[in-house]
Structures are given as structure tokens and as C-alpha cells.
Coordinates of C-alpha atoms and ligand atoms in Angstrom, one line a residue:
M1 CA 32.1 -7.2 -10.2
Y2 CA 29.4 -5.9 -7.9
S3 CA 29.5 -6.4 -4.2
I4 CA 26.1 -8.0 -4.4
E5 CA 25.2 -10.4 -7.2
Y6 CA 21.9 -12.2 -7.9
E7 CA 21.4 -15.1 -10.3
V8 CA 18.0 -16.2 -11.3
S9 CA 17.4 -19.6 -12.9
L10 CA 14.3 -20.9 -14.6
A11 CA 15.1 -24.5 -14.0
K12 CA 11.7 -25.6 -12.6
P13 CA 8.9 -23.9 -14.5
A14 CA 6.5 -26.9 -14.0
A15 CA 6.9 -26.5 -10.3
H16 CA 6.5 -22.7 -10.6
L17 CA 9.8 -22.2 -8.8
F18 CA 12.4 -19.6 -9.4
H19 CA 15.8 -20.6 -8.1
V20 CA 17.8 -17.6 -6.9
R21 CA 21.5 -17.4 -5.8
C22 CA 22.7 -14.3 -4.0
L23 CA 26.4 -13.6 -3.5
I24 CA 27.4 -11.0 -0.9
H25 CA 31.1 -10.3 -1.2
K26 CA 31.4 -8.1 1.8
P27 CA 29.0 -9.4 4.4
D28 CA 28.3 -7.6 7.6
P29 CA 31.1 -8.8 10.0
G30 CA 28.6 -8.8 12.8
G31 CA 26.4 -11.3 11.0
Q32 CA 24.5 -10.4 7.8
V33 CA 20.8 -9.8 8.0
L34 CA 18.6 -10.4 5.0
S35 CA 14.9 -9.9 4.3
L36 CA 12.3 -9.8 1.6
P37 CA 9.9 -6.7 1.6
A38 CA 6.5 -7.1 3.2
W39 CA 4.9 -5.0 0.5
I40 CA 5.4 -3.7 -3.0
P41 CA 5.4 0.1 -3.6
G42 CA 2.2 1.1 -5.4
S43 CA 0.0 -1.6 -3.8
Y44 CA -0.6 -0.7 -0.2
L45 CA -1.2 -4.1 1.5
I46 CA 1.2 -6.1 3.7
R47 CA 1.7 -9.2 1.5
D48 CA 4.7 -10.8 3.3
F49 CA 6.5 -12.0 0.1
A50 CA 8.9 -14.1 2.1
K51 CA 6.1 -16.6 2.7
N52 CA 6.8 -17.8 -0.9
I53 CA 10.3 -18.8 -0.2
V54 CA 10.1 -22.6 0.0
S55 CA 13.7 -23.4 0.9
I56 CA 16.7 -21.3 1.8
S57 CA 20.3 -22.1 2.7
A58 CA 23.5 -20.2 3.3
S59 CA 27.2 -21.0 2.8
C60 CA 30.5 -19.2 2.9
D61 CA 33.3 -20.3 0.6
G62 CA 31.7 -23.7 0.1
E63 CA 31.0 -24.3 3.8
S64 CA 27.4 -24.5 4.9
L65 CA 26.2 -22.0 7.5
P66 CA 23.2 -22.1 9.8
L67 CA 20.6 -19.4 9.2
Q68 CA 18.9 -17.8 12.2
R69 CA 15.2 -16.9 11.6
L70 CA 14.6 -13.4 13.0
D71 CA 10.9 -13.0 12.0
K72 CA 8.5 -13.9 9.2
E73 CA 10.7 -12.3 6.5
S74 CA 14.2 -11.9 7.9
W75 CA 17.2 -14.1 8.5
Q76 CA 20.6 -13.6 10.0
C77 CA 23.8 -15.4 8.9
P78 CA 26.6 -16.0 11.4
P79 CA 29.7 -13.8 10.9
C80 CA 31.8 -15.1 7.9
K81 CA 35.0 -14.1 6.2
G82 CA 34.8 -14.4 2.4
T83 CA 31.8 -14.4 0.1
L84 CA 28.4 -15.2 1.7
Q85 CA 26.1 -17.2 -0.6
L86 CA 22.4 -17.6 -0.2
Q87 CA 20.4 -20.1 -2.3
Y88 CA 16.7 -20.2 -2.2
E89 CA 13.6 -21.2 -4.2
V90 CA 10.6 -18.9 -4.6
Y91 CA 7.2 -20.3 -5.4
A92 CA 5.7 -18.1 -8.2
W93 CA 2.2 -18.8 -9.3
D94 CA 0.3 -15.5 -8.9
P95 CA -1.3 -14.1 -12.1
S96 CA -1.5 -10.6 -10.6
V97 CA 0.9 -7.8 -11.3
R98 CA 2.2 -7.7 -7.8
T99 CA 4.2 -10.9 -7.2
A100 CA 5.7 -13.5 -9.6
Q101 CA 4.6 -16.2 -11.9
L102 CA 6.4 -19.0 -13.8
D103 CA 5.3 -21.9 -16.0
H104 CA 6.1 -23.0 -19.5
E105 CA 4.2 -20.1 -21.1
Y106 CA 5.2 -17.1 -19.0
G107 CA 7.8 -16.0 -16.5
F108 CA 7.4 -12.8 -14.5
F109 CA 8.8 -11.4 -11.3
N110 CA 8.9 -8.2 -9.3
G111 CA 12.2 -7.8 -7.5
T112 CA 10.3 -7.6 -4.2
S113 CA 9.4 -11.3 -4.6
L114 CA 12.9 -12.5 -5.6
F115 CA 15.7 -10.3 -4.2
L116 CA 16.7 -10.5 -0.6
R117 CA 17.6 -7.1 0.8
V118 CA 21.1 -7.1 2.2
H119 CA 20.7 -4.9 5.3
G120 CA 23.1 -2.1 5.5
Q121 CA 24.0 -2.4 1.8
E122 CA 20.8 -1.0 0.3
A123 CA 22.7 1.9 -1.4
E124 CA 25.2 -0.5 -3.1
P125 CA 24.9 -1.3 -6.8
S126 CA 24.1 -4.9 -7.5
G127 CA 24.4 -7.2 -10.5
L128 CA 21.7 -9.6 -11.8
T129 CA 22.2 -12.5 -14.1
I130 CA 19.2 -14.1 -15.7
Q131 CA 20.4 -17.5 -16.9
V132 CA 19.6 -18.9 -20.3
P133 CA 17.0 -21.6 -19.6
A134 CA 18.0 -25.2 -20.3
D135 CA 14.4 -26.3 -20.8
P136 CA 13.8 -26.9 -24.6
L137 CA 10.2 -25.5 -24.2
L138 CA 11.7 -22.1 -23.2
Q139 CA 14.2 -21.8 -26.1
A140 CA 12.3 -19.1 -27.9
W141 CA 11.8 -17.0 -24.8
Q142 CA 12.8 -13.3 -24.6
V143 CA 13.4 -11.1 -21.6
F144 CA 11.7 -7.8 -21.3
T145 CA 12.8 -5.3 -18.6
T146 CA 13.9 -1.7 -18.2
M147 CA 16.7 -2.7 -15.8
P148 CA 20.0 -1.4 -17.3
V149 CA 21.6 -4.2 -19.3
V150 CA 25.3 -4.9 -18.9
K151 CA 25.7 -7.8 -21.3
A152 CA 22.9 -10.0 -22.7
D153 CA 22.3 -12.2 -25.7
K154 CA 19.8 -11.4 -28.5
Q155 CA 17.0 -12.8 -26.4
G156 CA 17.8 -10.7 -23.4
F157 CA 19.3 -13.4 -21.2
G158 CA 22.5 -12.3 -19.4
Q159 CA 23.7 -9.6 -17.1
Y160 CA 21.8 -6.5 -15.8
M161 CA 22.6 -4.1 -13.0
A162 CA 20.9 -1.7 -10.6
N163 CA 22.4 1.2 -8.8
D164 CA 20.7 0.4 -5.5
Y165 CA 18.1 -1.9 -4.0
D166 CA 15.3 0.6 -4.6
E167 CA 16.1 0.5 -8.3
L168 CA 16.6 -3.3 -8.3
I169 CA 13.0 -3.8 -7.2
D170 CA 11.5 -1.2 -9.5
H171 CA 12.3 -2.9 -12.8
P172 CA 10.0 -5.9 -13.1
V173 CA 11.1 -8.7 -15.5
A174 CA 8.8 -10.5 -17.9
M175 CA 9.8 -13.5 -20.1
G176 CA 8.2 -15.5 -22.7
E177 CA 7.1 -15.4 -26.4
A178 CA 5.6 -12.0 -26.6
S179 CA 4.1 -9.9 -29.4
T180 CA 6.0 -6.7 -29.4
A181 CA 5.9 -3.3 -31.1
T182 CA 7.8 -0.1 -30.5
F183 CA 6.8 3.5 -31.0
E184 CA 8.3 6.9 -30.2
A185 CA 6.8 9.6 -28.0
A186 CA 8.7 12.9 -27.7
G187 CA 11.7 11.1 -29.2
V188 CA 11.8 8.4 -26.6
P189 CA 11.3 4.7 -27.6
H190 CA 8.4 2.9 -26.0
T191 CA 7.9 -0.9 -26.2
V192 CA 4.6 -2.7 -25.8
A193 CA 5.0 -6.4 -25.1
L194 CA 1.8 -8.5 -25.1
F195 CA 2.0 -11.9 -23.3
G196 CA -0.7 -14.5 -23.8
Q197 CA -3.1 -15.4 -26.5
H198 CA -4.7 -12.4 -28.2
R199 CA -6.1 -11.0 -31.4
A200 CA -5.0 -7.4 -30.8
D201 CA -4.3 -4.8 -33.4
L202 CA -0.9 -3.9 -32.0
P203 CA -0.1 -1.1 -34.5
R204 CA -3.3 0.6 -33.6
I205 CA -2.6 0.3 -29.9
C206 CA 0.8 1.9 -30.4
N207 CA -0.6 4.7 -32.5
D208 CA -3.1 5.6 -29.7
L209 CA -0.5 5.2 -26.9
S210 CA 2.0 7.4 -28.7
K211 CA -0.4 10.3 -28.6
I212 CA -1.3 9.7 -25.0
C213 CA 2.3 9.3 -23.8
E214 CA 3.4 12.4 -25.7
Q215 CA 0.6 14.4 -24.1
H216 CA 1.7 13.4 -20.6
I217 CA 5.4 14.1 -21.3
Y218 CA 4.7 17.6 -22.6
F219 CA 2.3 18.1 -19.7
F220 CA 5.1 18.0 -17.2
D221 CA 8.2 19.0 -19.2
E222 CA 10.0 19.2 -22.5
Q223 CA 11.3 15.7 -22.3
A224 CA 10.5 12.4 -20.7
P225 CA 12.3 11.4 -17.4
V226 CA 13.1 8.0 -18.9
E227 CA 15.3 6.8 -21.8
H228 CA 13.1 3.9 -22.7
Y229 CA 9.6 2.9 -21.5
L230 CA 8.1 -0.5 -21.4
F231 CA 4.4 -1.6 -21.3
I232 CA 4.3 -5.3 -20.1
V233 CA 0.8 -6.5 -20.8
R234 CA -0.5 -9.8 -19.6
V235 CA -3.5 -10.7 -21.7
L236 CA -6.0 -13.0 -20.0
G237 CA -9.7 -14.1 -20.4
E238 CA -10.6 -12.0 -17.4
G239 CA -8.8 -9.6 -15.2
Y240 CA -7.9 -5.9 -14.8
G241 CA -5.1 -4.2 -13.1
G242 CA -1.8 -2.3 -13.3
L243 CA 1.2 -1.4 -11.3
E244 CA 3.5 1.5 -11.9
H245 CA 7.3 1.5 -12.0
R246 CA 9.9 4.1 -12.7
A247 CA 10.3 3.2 -16.4
S248 CA 7.7 0.5 -17.0
T249 CA 4.3 -0.7 -16.1
V250 CA 2.8 -4.2 -15.7
L251 CA -0.8 -4.5 -16.8
V252 CA -3.3 -7.3 -16.8
S253 CA -5.9 -6.8 -19.5
K254 CA -9.0 -8.8 -20.6
R255 CA -8.5 -10.2 -24.1
D256 CA -11.7 -8.5 -25.2
C257 CA -10.5 -5.1 -24.1
L258 CA -7.9 -5.0 -26.9
P259 CA -9.1 -4.0 -30.3
S260 CA -9.0 -6.6 -33.1
V261 CA -7.8 -5.7 -36.6
N262 CA -11.4 -5.5 -37.9
E263 CA -12.5 -2.8 -35.4
S264 CA -12.2 0.9 -36.0
E265 CA -14.4 2.4 -33.3
I266 CA -13.1 2.8 -29.7
S267 CA -15.2 0.3 -27.8
D268 CA -16.0 0.9 -24.1
D269 CA -13.6 -1.9 -23.2
Y270 CA -10.8 -0.5 -25.3
R271 CA -11.3 2.9 -23.7
I272 CA -10.9 1.2 -20.3
F273 CA -7.6 -0.3 -21.5
L274 CA -6.3 3.0 -22.8
G275 CA -7.4 4.7 -19.5
L276 CA -5.4 2.1 -17.6
C277 CA -2.3 2.7 -19.7
S278 CA -2.7 6.4 -19.4
H279 CA -3.1 6.1 -15.6
E280 CA 0.1 4.0 -15.1
Y281 CA 2.0 6.2 -17.4
F282 CA 1.1 9.4 -15.5
H283 CA 2.5 7.7 -12.4
T284 CA 5.9 7.9 -14.1
W285 CA 5.8 11.4 -12.7
N286 CA 3.1 11.4 -10.0
V287 CA 4.2 8.9 -7.3
K288 CA 7.3 7.4 -8.9
R289 CA 9.2 10.7 -8.9
I290 CA 6.9 13.2 -7.2
K291 CA 6.6 11.1 -4.0
P292 CA 5.0 11.6 -0.6
A293 CA 7.7 12.3 2.1
A294 CA 6.2 9.3 3.9
F295 CA 7.6 7.1 1.0
T296 CA 11.1 8.8 0.9
P297 CA 12.6 6.3 1.5
Y298 CA 10.1 3.5 1.6
D299 CA 10.1 1.3 4.7
L300 CA 9.4 -2.0 3.1
Q301 CA 9.0 -3.9 6.4
T302 CA 5.8 -2.1 7.6
E303 CA 2.9 0.0 6.6
N304 CA 3.9 3.6 5.4
Y305 CA 1.1 5.9 6.3
T306 CA 0.2 9.0 4.3
E307 CA -3.0 11.1 3.9
L308 CA -1.9 12.0 0.4
L309 CA -3.1 9.0 -1.6
W310 CA -6.1 11.1 -2.8
A311 CA -3.4 13.2 -4.6
F312 CA -1.2 10.4 -5.9
E313 CA -4.0 8.1 -7.0
G314 CA -6.9 10.6 -7.2
I315 CA -5.1 13.2 -9.3
T316 CA -3.6 10.4 -11.5
S317 CA -7.2 9.0 -11.9
Y318 CA -8.3 12.5 -12.9
Y319 CA -5.6 13.0 -15.5
D320 CA -5.8 9.4 -16.9
D321 CA -9.1 10.0 -18.8
L322 CA -8.4 13.7 -19.3
G323 CA -5.2 12.6 -21.1
L324 CA -7.3 10.6 -23.5
V325 CA -9.4 13.6 -24.6
R326 CA -6.5 16.0 -24.5
S327 CA -4.5 13.7 -26.8
G328 CA -7.4 13.5 -29.2
V329 CA -7.8 9.8 -28.8
I330 CA -11.4 10.1 -27.5
T331 CA -14.0 12.9 -28.1
A332 CA -15.2 15.4 -25.6
E333 CA -18.6 13.7 -25.5
S334 CA -16.8 10.4 -24.7
Y335 CA -14.9 12.1 -21.9
L336 CA -18.1 13.5 -20.4
E337 CA -19.5 10.0 -20.4
L338 CA -16.5 8.7 -18.5
L339 CA -16.8 11.6 -16.0
G340 CA -20.5 10.9 -15.5
Q341 CA -19.6 7.2 -14.8
M342 CA -17.0 8.3 -12.2
I343 CA -19.5 10.6 -10.5
T344 CA -22.0 7.7 -10.5
R345 CA -19.6 5.3 -8.9
V346 CA -18.9 7.7 -6.1
A347 CA -22.6 8.7 -5.6
R348 CA -23.7 5.1 -5.3
G349 CA -21.4 4.3 -2.3
K350 CA -23.0 5.4 1.0
G351 CA -19.5 5.1 2.5
R352 CA -18.8 8.6 1.1
L353 CA -21.0 9.8 4.0
Q354 CA -18.8 7.9 6.6
Q355 CA -15.3 8.4 5.5
N356 CA -13.5 11.5 4.0
L357 CA -10.6 11.5 1.6
V358 CA -7.7 11.9 4.1
E359 CA -9.1 9.0 6.2
S360 CA -9.5 6.9 3.0
S361 CA -5.8 7.6 2.1
F362 CA -4.6 6.8 5.6
Y363 CA -6.5 3.6 6.0
A364 CA -5.6 2.3 2.5
W365 CA -3.7 -0.6 4.1
T366 CA -6.7 -2.0 5.8
K367 CA -10.0 -0.5 4.8
F368 CA -9.3 0.0 1.1
Y369 CA -7.1 -3.0 0.4
Q370 CA -9.1 -5.4 2.6
Q371 CA -12.6 -4.6 1.5
D372 CA -15.5 -6.8 2.7
E373 CA -19.1 -6.9 1.8
N374 CA -19.8 -3.7 3.8
A375 CA -17.1 -1.6 2.1
A376 CA -19.4 0.4 -0.2
N377 CA -21.4 1.5 3.0
A378 CA -18.3 2.2 5.1
I379 CA -15.5 3.7 2.9
V380 CA -14.9 6.0 0.0
S381 CA -12.3 5.4 -2.7
Y382 CA -9.3 7.8 -2.8
Y383 CA -9.2 6.9 -6.5
T384 CA -12.7 7.8 -7.6
K385 CA -13.6 10.5 -5.1
G386 CA -10.0 11.6 -5.3
A387 CA -10.4 12.1 -9.0
L388 CA -13.6 14.1 -8.5
A389 CA -11.9 16.2 -5.8
S390 CA -9.1 16.9 -8.3
L391 CA -11.7 18.0 -10.9
C392 CA -13.2 20.3 -8.3
L393 CA -9.7 21.6 -7.4
D394 CA -8.9 22.2 -11.1
L395 CA -12.1 24.1 -11.7
T396 CA -11.8 26.1 -8.5
I397 CA -8.3 27.3 -9.4
R398 CA -9.6 28.2 -12.8
R399 CA -12.4 30.2 -11.2
H400 CA -10.1 32.1 -8.9
T401 CA -7.7 32.9 -11.8
Q402 CA -10.2 33.7 -14.6
N403 CA -9.1 30.4 -16.2
K404 CA -5.5 31.5 -16.4
K405 CA -4.2 28.9 -14.0
S406 CA -5.3 25.3 -13.2
L407 CA -4.4 22.0 -11.6
D408 CA -1.9 21.6 -14.5
D409 CA 0.2 24.4 -13.0
V410 CA 0.1 22.7 -9.5
M411 CA 1.4 19.5 -11.1
Q412 CA 4.1 21.3 -12.9
L413 CA 5.3 23.0 -9.7
L414 CA 5.2 19.7 -7.9
W415 CA 7.3 18.2 -10.6
Q416 CA 9.9 21.0 -10.5
R417 CA 10.1 21.2 -6.7
H418 CA 9.8 17.5 -5.8
G419 CA 10.0 15.3 -8.9
Q420 CA 13.1 16.8 -10.4
T421 CA 14.8 17.2 -7.0
G422 CA 13.8 13.9 -5.3
V423 CA 12.6 15.8 -2.2
G424 CA 9.5 14.0 -0.8
V425 CA 6.2 15.9 -0.7
P426 CA 5.3 16.8 2.9
E427 CA 1.7 16.1 3.9
E428 CA 0.6 19.7 3.7
S429 CA 2.4 20.7 0.5
V430 CA -0.1 19.8 -2.2
E431 CA -2.6 22.1 -0.6
A432 CA 0.0 24.8 -0.1
I433 CA 1.1 24.7 -3.7
A434 CA -2.6 24.7 -4.9
S435 CA -3.3 27.9 -2.8
E436 CA -0.1 29.5 -4.2
V437 CA -1.2 28.8 -7.8
A438 CA -4.8 29.9 -7.1
G439 CA -3.5 33.1 -5.5
V440 CA -6.0 32.7 -2.6
D441 CA -6.1 30.5 0.5
L442 CA -7.9 27.3 -0.5
G443 CA -8.1 26.2 3.2
D444 CA -11.9 26.1 3.2
F445 CA -12.0 24.3 -0.1
F446 CA -9.7 21.6 1.2
A447 CA -11.5 21.4 4.6
A448 CA -14.7 20.6 2.8
T449 CA -13.3 18.4 0.0
L450 CA -10.7 16.4 1.9
R451 CA -11.6 16.5 5.6
S452 CA -15.4 16.3 5.4
T453 CA -18.0 14.1 3.9
A454 CA -19.9 17.0 2.3
E455 CA -21.0 16.5 -1.3
L456 CA -18.6 18.0 -3.8
P457 CA -19.8 21.1 -5.6
L458 CA -19.6 19.4 -9.0
S459 CA -22.7 20.9 -10.6
E460 CA -21.9 24.5 -9.7
L461 CA -18.2 24.2 -10.9
L462 CA -19.0 22.3 -14.1
N463 CA -21.4 25.1 -15.0
H464 CA -18.5 27.4 -15.5
A465 CA -17.4 25.2 -18.3
G466 CA -20.9 25.1 -19.7
V467 CA -21.6 21.5 -18.6
D468 CA -24.9 20.5 -17.0
L469 CA -25.0 17.6 -14.5
Y470 CA -28.1 15.5 -14.3
W471 CA -29.2 12.8 -11.8
R472 CA -31.4 9.9 -12.6
A473 CA -32.3 6.5 -11.3
A474 CA -30.3 3.4 -12.2
E475 CA -32.0 1.2 -14.9
S476 CA -30.4 -2.1 -13.9
Q477 CA -27.4 -3.6 -12.1
K478 CA -25.4 -3.1 -15.3
D479 CA -26.2 0.6 -15.7
N480 CA -22.9 2.4 -15.1
G481 CA -24.3 5.9 -15.8
G482 CA -22.7 8.5 -18.0
K483 CA -25.7 8.5 -20.4
P484 CA -29.3 9.6 -20.3
A485 CA -31.9 7.0 -19.3
K486 CA -33.5 4.8 -22.0
Q487 CA -36.6 3.9 -19.9
K488 CA -38.7 5.1 -17.1
P489 CA -37.4 4.4 -13.6
G490 CA -39.2 1.8 -11.5
V491 CA -38.4 0.7 -8.0
E492 CA -35.2 -0.1 -6.3
L493 CA -34.2 -3.1 -4.2
G494 CA -30.8 -1.7 -3.0
A495 CA -28.9 -5.0 -3.3
Q496 CA -26.3 -6.4 -5.6
Y497 CA -26.4 -10.1 -6.4
T498 CA -25.0 -12.7 -8.8
E499 CA -26.4 -16.0 -10.1
V500 CA -24.8 -18.9 -8.4
N501 CA -26.0 -22.5 -8.8
G502 CA -29.5 -21.7 -9.8
A503 CA -30.1 -19.1 -7.1
L504 CA -29.0 -15.5 -6.4
K505 CA -26.2 -14.7 -4.0
V506 CA -26.5 -11.3 -2.4
Q507 CA -23.1 -9.6 -2.4
V508 CA -23.9 -6.1 -1.1
V509 CA -26.8 -4.6 0.6
T510 CA -26.8 -0.8 0.5
T511 CA -27.4 1.3 3.7
D512 CA -30.9 2.5 4.2
T513 CA -32.5 0.9 1.2
A514 CA -35.6 -1.4 0.8
A515 CA -33.3 -4.4 0.9
Q516 CA -31.7 -3.5 4.2
R517 CA -35.0 -2.3 5.8
G518 CA -36.6 -5.5 4.7
G519 CA -34.0 -7.6 6.4
L520 CA -31.9 -8.9 3.4
S521 CA -28.2 -9.4 4.2
A522 CA -25.0 -9.8 2.2
G523 CA -24.3 -13.5 1.9
D524 CA -28.0 -14.5 1.7
I525 CA -29.0 -16.9 -1.0
I526 CA -32.3 -15.9 -2.6
V527 CA -34.1 -19.0 -3.8
A528 CA -37.5 -17.5 -4.8
C529 CA -38.9 -14.1 -5.5
N530 CA -42.7 -13.7 -5.3
G531 CA -43.0 -17.5 -5.3
L532 CA -40.9 -18.0 -8.5
K533 CA -37.5 -19.6 -8.7
A534 CA -35.0 -16.9 -8.3
K535 CA -33.1 -16.0 -11.4
S536 CA -31.6 -12.7 -12.3
S537 CA -34.1 -12.2 -15.2
T538 CA -37.0 -13.2 -13.0
L539 CA -36.1 -10.8 -10.2
T540 CA -35.5 -8.0 -12.7
A541 CA -39.0 -8.7 -14.3
E542 CA -40.7 -8.8 -10.9
L543 CA -39.1 -5.5 -9.9
K544 CA -40.1 -3.9 -13.2
S545 CA -43.8 -4.7 -12.6
C546 CA -43.8 -3.1 -9.1
Q547 CA -44.6 0.4 -7.9
P548 CA -43.1 2.1 -4.8
G549 CA -44.9 0.8 -1.8
D550 CA -45.5 -2.7 -3.3
T551 CA -44.1 -5.7 -1.4
L552 CA -41.6 -8.2 -2.8
K553 CA -41.6 -11.6 -1.1
L554 CA -38.2 -13.3 -1.0
H555 CA -37.4 -16.7 0.2
V556 CA -33.7 -16.7 1.2
F557 CA -31.3 -19.1 2.9
R558 CA -29.1 -17.6 5.5
G559 CA -26.7 -20.4 6.3
D560 CA -29.1 -23.4 6.5
R561 CA -32.1 -21.3 7.8
L562 CA -34.9 -20.5 5.4
L563 CA -36.2 -17.0 5.9
V564 CA -39.2 -15.3 4.3
L565 CA -38.8 -11.6 3.8
D566 CA -41.5 -9.1 2.8
I567 CA -39.6 -6.2 1.3
E568 CA -41.5 -2.9 0.9
L569 CA -40.1 -1.4 -2.3
L570 CA -39.1 2.3 -2.4
E571 CA -38.6 5.0 -5.0
P572 CA -35.2 4.6 -6.6
E573 CA -32.5 6.9 -5.4
L574 CA -31.1 9.4 -8.0
T575 CA -27.5 8.3 -7.9
T576 CA -26.8 7.8 -11.6
C577 CA -25.2 10.8 -13.3
F578 CA -24.7 12.0 -16.8
L579 CA -23.3 15.2 -18.2
Q580 CA -24.2 17.3 -21.2
Q581 CA -22.7 20.4 -22.7
Q582 CA -25.2 23.2 -22.6
K583 CA -26.7 24.1 -25.9
G584 CA -26.7 27.8 -25.2
A585 CA -23.2 28.0 -23.6
T586 CA -21.7 31.5 -23.6
T587 CA -18.4 32.2 -25.3
E588 CA -16.8 32.3 -21.9
Q589 CA -18.1 28.9 -20.9
Q590 CA -17.0 27.5 -24.3
E591 CA -13.5 29.0 -23.7
W592 CA -13.4 27.3 -20.3
F593 CA -14.5 24.0 -21.8
N594 CA -11.9 24.2 -24.6
N595 CA -9.1 25.2 -22.3
W596 CA -10.0 22.5 -19.8
L597 CA -10.0 19.7 -22.3
K598 CA -7.4 21.3 -24.5
L599 CA -9.6 21.3 -27.6
N600 CA -8.9 23.5 -30.6
Ligands
ZN1 ZN1 -2.6 4.3 -9.7

């Protein structure tokens, strides 16, 4: 018997309610305090999960106790002798990977949404019982989790355990009728569980994932840091996202991103899915075990500030796609296309001129996770620019060491010194270890890359690997870059919009573009362009027929006021990037390229 026991019941799927019972056998004699976390590790936003508790009560040996509310997520029980029991219901109707969800088709929870933290007993092991559902519609359900099992039936209902609270909330649980398959990577079993209607070729997904996972395992070590790994994939019509855990990941994927049995090529959508899997899997080392000191331990009640998210998310974003080419799942040409798209995404955001990478990391809690219509003009992403900074760091270390050392060595040292030991990474250590590996002080490199808004020296560094970087104008709103242009560039408006109710709603106006100079604003509803009813195709056609210096007349509603804007169109900015291997690359450049992408 564990000193803390949780029981989860699925009695009310139609109401989207999980019923939880928590037994504390040795409550704090001074009055037990309990709380739910304010955020979930991996997603840096205060979410106040306790707001989803719709009812809560306490009792001791059958006698009801009054609960004192301490704040928005904490309660205190009066002192009691004997076992303290809490009963509460949690509303679970969020399709994202961060909270919980329950209906007759799918059940899912993160521990941060369901398990009250017993203050003072965080280091104690706890037991979890997931009760067999009584509802006949749930009879075929199975339970999927990496939480250590104590005793469960064939479907997975029964008893589990966690060694401490940190572990308890890091093994999410998914339930339902899933399509599953298992593969081995470096001798370790991996399970993929697809929830939701799909037409996916699961054996093909497993075949690709096995290569990617094995590549990441051998990148860090001789063996995986887990005994079993689980990919929980929620398949939906729309959606994208993932959250990393110590031995599993929870992903949301668009149905069309998964390959069907009749496809053999790697579609752009499937490449995105594999990149997401690769990203979350790399986190098994980078952020789940190699952790910032600021997260060691996590303070789950408040924001945990670190300037290192560029390393934990940016380096992970660099190695996610690199892992695809290094494992042979995509070609070098396909990788260069992905890299060109990443460079394009960063170049199009004017916020890169306002915010540097350490600021971006620090303000994740507000500026990155609470983006508004001006975000692209005000902030830079520690994911995308962090990935490009990682690429620059990789190529810079290779340059200083004649291609003998690289960012790979930095990651392996971080793994040995911090991942395997559990010692948090101090704020300055990634830079120190990189300088150590490079054999020179990289202080100037980091000052320019992390602490300034200077453009990254991508073109110069990629040249060492025989790769040329080209800039061109965007061809349309849908042009993500990564490939040469198909047509001649025209003019640029500098706004993003979507069709809504027969008009165009402006979502973003980019700093210092024709749209902004001409007075267009985010939120405006364009009803006519050059006197014609505003449709996406009409605006595109009007812009195509224009030259720089021409005027576009827009009728727009701002609130209930009709404005007439004369917008003088400008030359398009060259912010779309594509990369190409040089035809006449030297042997040395070719060696760099092969060593970087691990091609043989
Ligand atoms: Zn990530």
C-alpha cells in the first residue's frame, strides 16, 4: 500500500467528467495542503488547471471535513487523524495535448490535470487505480501509458505506481479503441497508438519511426534511457502539436498528415508528422533529462524563468529534421528544402529585429505563449531562430575544429554531465561546453547570435558545406520557401488575410510594408479591392497586375467605420529562402556536407 493513492473513474463520459478519489494515509498533522499545478512542463503558460475542478470535498474516516480555500489552486484540510480522503470531479473537454479529455470515444489525461499534489509528500511514491468502466460503450477500451504497472487486466485497467509526484505527472494516460503497432529501436520496444478515425499505413509509420528513433538513441549513447516508449497520437481533421514526456509523447496530427496504404512517396504533410515525432523523441534526452537548472526541480505554482529555451527547443528543432536525413528517411535535397523553409519563416518576421534569443526564451510565458496580431513584428521564436542559431553553432564548431568536432559533441557532453547525472544545466553552461568543444572562446559568437538581433551568418557558414543560400520574393501567401521561384515576382502588400463571410479579414500587417504605410490594420475587414468585391483570388489577381509604385484602392471596415485606403505598392522584400548544393563543390566541401548530414 502506498501512502498516497489515487483512483480515477470514468463514470461520466457524457458530461466530460473524471471522478478522482485521493487517499492520504499520513496527512500533515498541521492540516494537509493540496494543490493542482498551474502549468504543465513543456508548455510554458500559466493554465491554472484547478479551474477545471467542478466539485471537491474532504473526509476523514467517513466524517466530512471542511476545506479551506487558500488560493485559485490550493486547499487546506483541518488536522485529522487517520486517512484523509479527497473526492473531486474534473471537467475534461480539451482536445489539446496539455490538459484532459473524456467522452464516449476517447479518454485522456495528464497528471497535472487530475492529481492533487500532497504538499510535503512530493517525494513519496503513490499508487494509481484506473477503474474498469461500467459504461457498456466503453467495454472495448484499452489503457495506454508508460506509468509502471503493478497489476492490470488485459485491457490495462488496474493498478499503476509512480515513485514521486514528478513521475506521476509525467506519464500521461490515453484510453479508447486505438490502432496500435509495436517496433523495436536499439532493442527497446516502442508502441504507436493511434486514436481517432484514420486511414494510416501504420506498418510504414513504424518502419520510418524505428530508423529515426534508433538514430537519436545512438546519437546520445549506446542504449535508450527508457525501457519502453509510447507515441500517443490523436488523429483529428485539423490540428498539430506535441508534448514531450520522459518515456512517451502525446501528439495531435491532422488525418491527412498520415500516409495511406496506397502512398509510397513522403508527402510534405507526412514529412511534417515525422518531424514532429522526431522532435518530441529528441526531447527524451534534451529537456526531459538534460534540464535547465531553473527546472530542477520545477516550481509548478508559478512561472519558471530561463534564458535557455533556445537550447532546449531550438537545438531540438535543429536535430528533429536533421534526424530525418541522418536516418535516411528523407533525402539531402528534401532536408535542404526544410532548412530553406525554416530560414524563410525567421526572415519573414520583423520581430527578429526587436527581440533576441535569450529575451525570447525568458519571455516565453507571456510574449511567445500569448501571441497577438503584432507578434510577428515584435518577437522572434526560440524554436525557429533557435534552430538556425544551433545550425550556425554546429557549423562554427566544425570550422574551428577542421570538421572534427560539432554540436553533436556538445550534446553528448551535456548528456554525460547533466542528463545521466540529473544535475540541472546552469544558465551559462551550454555556451561554456560549446567553447570547450570548439577549443576556442565562442563568446563573440554567442553575443552576436543569442544576445543581439544581428542577422545570422548562415550564407557564409553553409558555404563551408558547399551549400549556396538564395533569397527571392514570396510568390503568394502559401509560398513557404525552400524551393526556387516558379514565376517572376510582382509587388507585395505586406499583410496576411483570410476569407471570412465573403470578405477578407486582415490578420497580420507587417512592419514597414505597403500595407502598414497605407494605413491597413490587423482586424480590418476588406470588402473591396480596386472597386471589386474582395475575395482572395481577386486581390491576388489585382496585385499580380500591378507594378511597384501603383496604387491599390481598398475599402475596409474598421469596426463599423468604412475607410477608403490608397495603398502605394512596393517592391517585394526578398525574405524567401532556398538552398542548393554547389555544382562545383570541392572535395573538402563535399566531406563537410556528408559529415554534417551523416551521408555515406
Ligand atoms: Zn519541443
